[in-house]
């Protein structure tokens, strides 16, 4: 699977006081050139998540961008998403592949060398690795792993690796310099006062 993007935007509706503001921010990010969005709203009931996914599919298709659904292969299939992103507690990539087919993208969240190697062996197309730096959204996963560990992982697996967790514009060069193909962001773009400008800026920084 050709993973041709370098910026991976992940949603968090908790950053917004209304759903309308959430959709507006996503649209501004797409207008800014973001080409891949992961819908990651783990606490949302299935029917609400499905409704949100349909809307996200409509938006991403309009901008010729890819839509990845967090964990839920059933919802990904229902809305004709481009793939699924898997956590460590869910189904392994090889099992999800049987459900969503060979043409879909499968990403896996990893936090250790062992998880990264397992993701590759189980058939993932790419991995996120982190948290690289301290960030509120990733504190549940423990202390930051740091860019030196990123470098070791990127040197060990042949999959594209996306750094995640607390990445700022000042650390992008460090992350890419330590072997990441790209970066995964939430608040760096969606938390910006000007989402469209932030997307343009980060895309430029990663060379996409």
CSV table of C-alpha atoms in Angstrom, one decimal:
chain,number,residue,atom,x,y,z
A,1,UNK,CA,0.0,0.0,0.0
A,2,UNK,CA,1.4,3.4,-1.0
A,3,UNK,CA,1.2,5.8,1.9
A,4,UNK,CA,1.8,9.0,0.1
A,5,UNK,CA,0.9,11.5,2.7
A,6,UNK,CA,3.0,13.2,5.4
A,7,UNK,CA,0.4,14.9,7.6
A,8,UNK,CA,-2.2,12.8,9.4
A,9,UNK,CA,-5.0,14.8,11.0
A,10,UNK,CA,-6.9,13.2,13.9
A,11,UNK,CA,-10.2,14.6,15.1
A,12,UNK,CA,-11.2,15.5,18.6
A,13,UNK,CA,-14.7,17.1,18.9
A,14,UNK,CA,-14.0,17.9,22.6
A,15,UNK,CA,-12.0,20.9,21.3
A,16,UNK,CA,-15.3,22.5,20.1
A,17,UNK,CA,-18.4,23.7,21.9
A,18,UNK,CA,-20.7,22.7,19.0
A,19,UNK,CA,-20.8,20.2,16.2
A,20,UNK,CA,-21.1,23.0,13.7
A,21,UNK,CA,-17.8,24.4,14.9
A,22,UNK,CA,-16.3,21.0,14.6
A,23,UNK,CA,-17.4,20.5,11.0
A,24,UNK,CA,-16.2,24.1,10.2
A,25,UNK,CA,-12.8,23.4,11.5
A,26,UNK,CA,-12.5,20.1,9.6
A,27,UNK,CA,-13.6,21.9,6.4
A,28,UNK,CA,-11.0,24.6,7.0
A,29,UNK,CA,-8.3,22.0,7.4
A,30,UNK,CA,-9.3,20.3,4.2
A,31,UNK,CA,-9.4,23.7,2.5
A,32,UNK,CA,-5.8,24.2,3.7
A,33,UNK,CA,-4.8,21.0,1.9
A,34,UNK,CA,-5.0,18.2,4.5
A,35,UNK,CA,-5.3,15.0,2.6
A,36,UNK,CA,-6.0,12.4,5.3
A,37,UNK,CA,-8.4,12.7,8.3
A,38,UNK,CA,-8.8,10.0,11.0
A,39,UNK,CA,-12.3,10.2,12.7
A,40,UNK,CA,-11.4,9.3,16.3
A,41,UNK,CA,-14.3,9.8,18.6
A,42,UNK,CA,-14.1,6.8,20.9
A,43,UNK,CA,-16.8,7.8,23.4
A,44,UNK,CA,-19.5,8.4,20.8
A,45,UNK,CA,-22.4,5.9,20.5
A,46,UNK,CA,-22.5,3.9,17.3
A,47,UNK,CA,-25.5,5.6,15.6
A,48,UNK,CA,-24.1,9.0,16.3
A,49,UNK,CA,-20.7,8.0,15.2
A,50,UNK,CA,-22.1,6.5,12.0
A,51,UNK,CA,-23.9,9.8,11.3
A,52,UNK,CA,-20.8,11.7,11.9
A,53,UNK,CA,-18.8,9.4,9.6
A,54,UNK,CA,-21.2,9.8,6.7
A,55,UNK,CA,-20.8,13.6,7.0
A,56,UNK,CA,-17.1,13.3,7.2
A,57,UNK,CA,-17.1,11.0,4.1
A,58,UNK,CA,-19.0,13.6,2.2
A,59,UNK,CA,-16.6,16.4,3.3
A,60,UNK,CA,-13.4,14.5,2.6
A,61,UNK,CA,-14.7,13.2,-0.8
A,62,UNK,CA,-15.4,16.8,-1.8
A,63,UNK,CA,-11.8,17.7,-1.2
A,64,UNK,CA,-10.4,14.5,-2.6
A,65,UNK,CA,-9.0,13.5,0.8
A,66,UNK,CA,-8.9,10.1,2.5
A,67,UNK,CA,-11.1,9.2,5.5
A,68,UNK,CA,-9.8,6.8,8.1
A,69,UNK,CA,-12.1,5.5,10.9
A,70,UNK,CA,-10.6,4.7,14.3
A,71,UNK,CA,-11.1,1.0,15.2
A,72,UNK,CA,-14.6,0.6,13.7
A,73,UNK,CA,-14.2,-1.5,10.5
A,74,UNK,CA,-18.0,-1.8,10.3
A,75,UNK,CA,-18.5,1.9,10.2
A,76,UNK,CA,-15.6,2.3,7.7
A,77,UNK,CA,-17.3,-0.2,5.4
A,78,UNK,CA,-20.7,1.4,5.9
A,79,UNK,CA,-19.5,4.9,4.8
A,80,UNK,CA,-17.0,3.6,2.2
A,81,UNK,CA,-14.0,5.1,4.1
A,82,UNK,CA,-10.5,4.6,2.9
A,83,UNK,CA,-9.3,2.6,5.9
A,84,UNK,CA,-9.2,1.9,9.6
A,85,UNK,CA,-6.8,2.9,12.3
A,86,UNK,CA,-6.4,0.4,15.1
A,87,UNK,CA,-5.4,0.7,18.7
A,88,UNK,CA,-3.6,-2.0,20.7
A,89,UNK,CA,-6.7,-3.2,22.5
A,90,UNK,CA,-8.7,-3.9,19.3
A,91,UNK,CA,-8.6,-6.4,16.5
A,92,UNK,CA,-5.2,-7.1,14.9
A,93,UNK,CA,-4.5,-5.8,11.4
A,94,UNK,CA,-4.7,-9.3,9.8
A,95,UNK,CA,-8.2,-9.9,11.1
A,96,UNK,CA,-9.4,-6.4,10.0
A,97,UNK,CA,-7.9,-7.0,6.6
A,98,UNK,CA,-10.3,-9.9,6.1
A,99,UNK,CA,-13.2,-7.6,6.8
A,100,UNK,CA,-12.2,-4.4,4.8
A,101,UNK,CA,-10.2,-5.9,1.9
A,102,UNK,CA,-6.9,-5.4,0.3
A,103,UNK,CA,-7.5,-1.9,-1.0
A,104,UNK,CA,-8.2,-0.3,2.3
A,105,UNK,CA,-5.5,1.4,4.4
A,106,UNK,CA,-4.7,0.0,7.9
A,107,UNK,CA,-2.9,2.1,10.4
A,108,UNK,CA,-1.9,1.0,13.9
A,109,UNK,CA,-1.1,3.0,17.0
A,110,UNK,CA,2.2,1.9,18.6
A,111,UNK,CA,4.0,3.0,21.7
A,112,UNK,CA,6.9,0.5,21.9
A,113,UNK,CA,9.4,-1.3,19.6
A,114,UNK,CA,7.5,-4.6,20.2
A,115,UNK,CA,4.2,-3.1,19.2
A,116,UNK,CA,5.7,-1.6,16.1
A,117,UNK,CA,7.2,-4.9,15.0
A,118,UNK,CA,4.0,-6.7,15.7
A,119,UNK,CA,2.0,-4.2,13.7
A,120,UNK,CA,4.2,-4.8,10.7
A,121,UNK,CA,4.1,-8.6,11.0
A,122,UNK,CA,0.3,-8.5,11.3
A,123,UNK,CA,-0.1,-6.5,8.0
A,124,UNK,CA,-0.4,-2.9,8.9
A,125,UNK,CA,0.3,-0.3,6.1
A,126,UNK,CA,1.7,2.3,8.5
A,127,UNK,CA,2.0,3.0,12.2
A,128,UNK,CA,1.9,6.0,14.5
A,129,UNK,CA,4.5,6.0,17.2
A,130,UNK,CA,4.5,8.0,20.4
A,131,UNK,CA,3.8,10.0,22.4
A,132,UNK,CA,7.0,11.7,21.4
A,133,UNK,CA,6.5,14.7,23.6
A,134,UNK,CA,4.2,15.5,26.6
A,135,UNK,CA,0.6,16.2,25.5
A,136,UNK,CA,-2.6,16.0,27.5
A,137,UNK,CA,-4.3,13.7,24.9
A,138,UNK,CA,-1.7,11.1,25.3
A,139,UNK,CA,-0.8,11.1,29.0
A,140,UNK,CA,-2.9,8.0,29.5
A,141,UNK,CA,-0.3,6.1,27.4
A,142,UNK,CA,2.5,6.9,29.8
A,143,UNK,CA,5.6,9.1,29.6
A,144,UNK,CA,6.8,10.4,26.3
A,145,UNK,CA,8.9,7.9,24.4
A,146,UNK,CA,11.1,10.5,22.7
A,147,UNK,CA,12.6,10.9,19.3
A,148,UNK,CA,15.6,8.6,20.0
A,149,UNK,CA,13.2,5.7,20.3
A,150,UNK,CA,11.4,6.8,17.2
A,151,UNK,CA,14.7,6.6,15.4
A,152,UNK,CA,15.2,3.0,16.5
A,153,UNK,CA,11.7,2.0,15.5
A,154,UNK,CA,12.0,3.7,12.1
A,155,UNK,CA,15.2,1.9,11.5
A,156,UNK,CA,13.8,-1.5,12.5
A,157,UNK,CA,10.5,-1.6,10.6
A,158,UNK,CA,9.9,-1.1,6.9
A,159,UNK,CA,6.5,0.6,7.4
A,160,UNK,CA,6.0,4.3,7.2
A,161,UNK,CA,6.2,5.7,10.7
A,162,UNK,CA,4.2,8.8,11.8
A,163,UNK,CA,5.3,10.6,14.9
A,164,UNK,CA,2.5,11.5,17.3
A,165,UNK,CA,2.1,13.3,20.6
A,166,UNK,CA,2.8,16.9,21.4
A,167,UNK,CA,4.5,17.8,18.1
A,168,UNK,CA,4.9,21.5,17.6
A,169,UNK,CA,6.2,23.4,14.5
A,170,UNK,CA,9.5,23.8,16.3
A,171,UNK,CA,9.9,20.0,16.6
A,172,UNK,CA,8.8,18.9,13.2
A,173,UNK,CA,12.3,18.9,11.8
A,174,UNK,CA,13.5,16.8,14.7
A,175,UNK,CA,10.7,14.2,14.2
A,176,UNK,CA,11.4,13.9,10.5
A,177,UNK,CA,15.1,13.9,11.1
A,178,UNK,CA,14.7,10.9,13.3
A,179,UNK,CA,13.1,8.8,10.7
A,180,UNK,CA,9.4,9.6,10.6
A,181,UNK,CA,7.7,9.8,7.2
A,182,UNK,CA,5.3,12.3,8.7
A,183,UNK,CA,3.4,13.6,11.7
A,184,UNK,CA,0.0,13.0,13.2
A,185,UNK,CA,-1.7,16.1,14.7
A,186,UNK,CA,-4.8,17.0,16.6
A,187,UNK,CA,-4.7,20.3,18.4
A,188,UNK,CA,-1.7,21.7,16.4
A,189,UNK,CA,-4.2,22.2,13.6
A,190,UNK,CA,-7.7,21.9,15.1
A,191,UNK,CA,-6.8,23.9,18.2
A,192,UNK,CA,-5.4,26.8,16.2
A,193,UNK,CA,-7.2,30.1,16.0
A,194,UNK,CA,-6.9,29.9,12.2
A,195,UNK,CA,-7.3,26.3,11.3
A,196,UNK,CA,-6.8,26.8,7.5
A,197,UNK,CA,-3.6,28.7,8.0
A,198,UNK,CA,-2.3,26.2,10.5
A,199,UNK,CA,-2.9,23.4,8.0
A,200,UNK,CA,-1.1,25.2,5.2
A,201,UNK,CA,1.8,25.9,7.5
A,202,UNK,CA,2.2,22.4,8.8
A,203,UNK,CA,1.9,20.9,5.3
A,204,UNK,CA,4.6,23.2,4.2
A,205,UNK,CA,6.8,22.2,7.1
A,206,UNK,CA,6.5,18.5,6.3
A,207,UNK,CA,7.0,19.1,2.6
A,208,UNK,CA,3.6,17.9,1.4
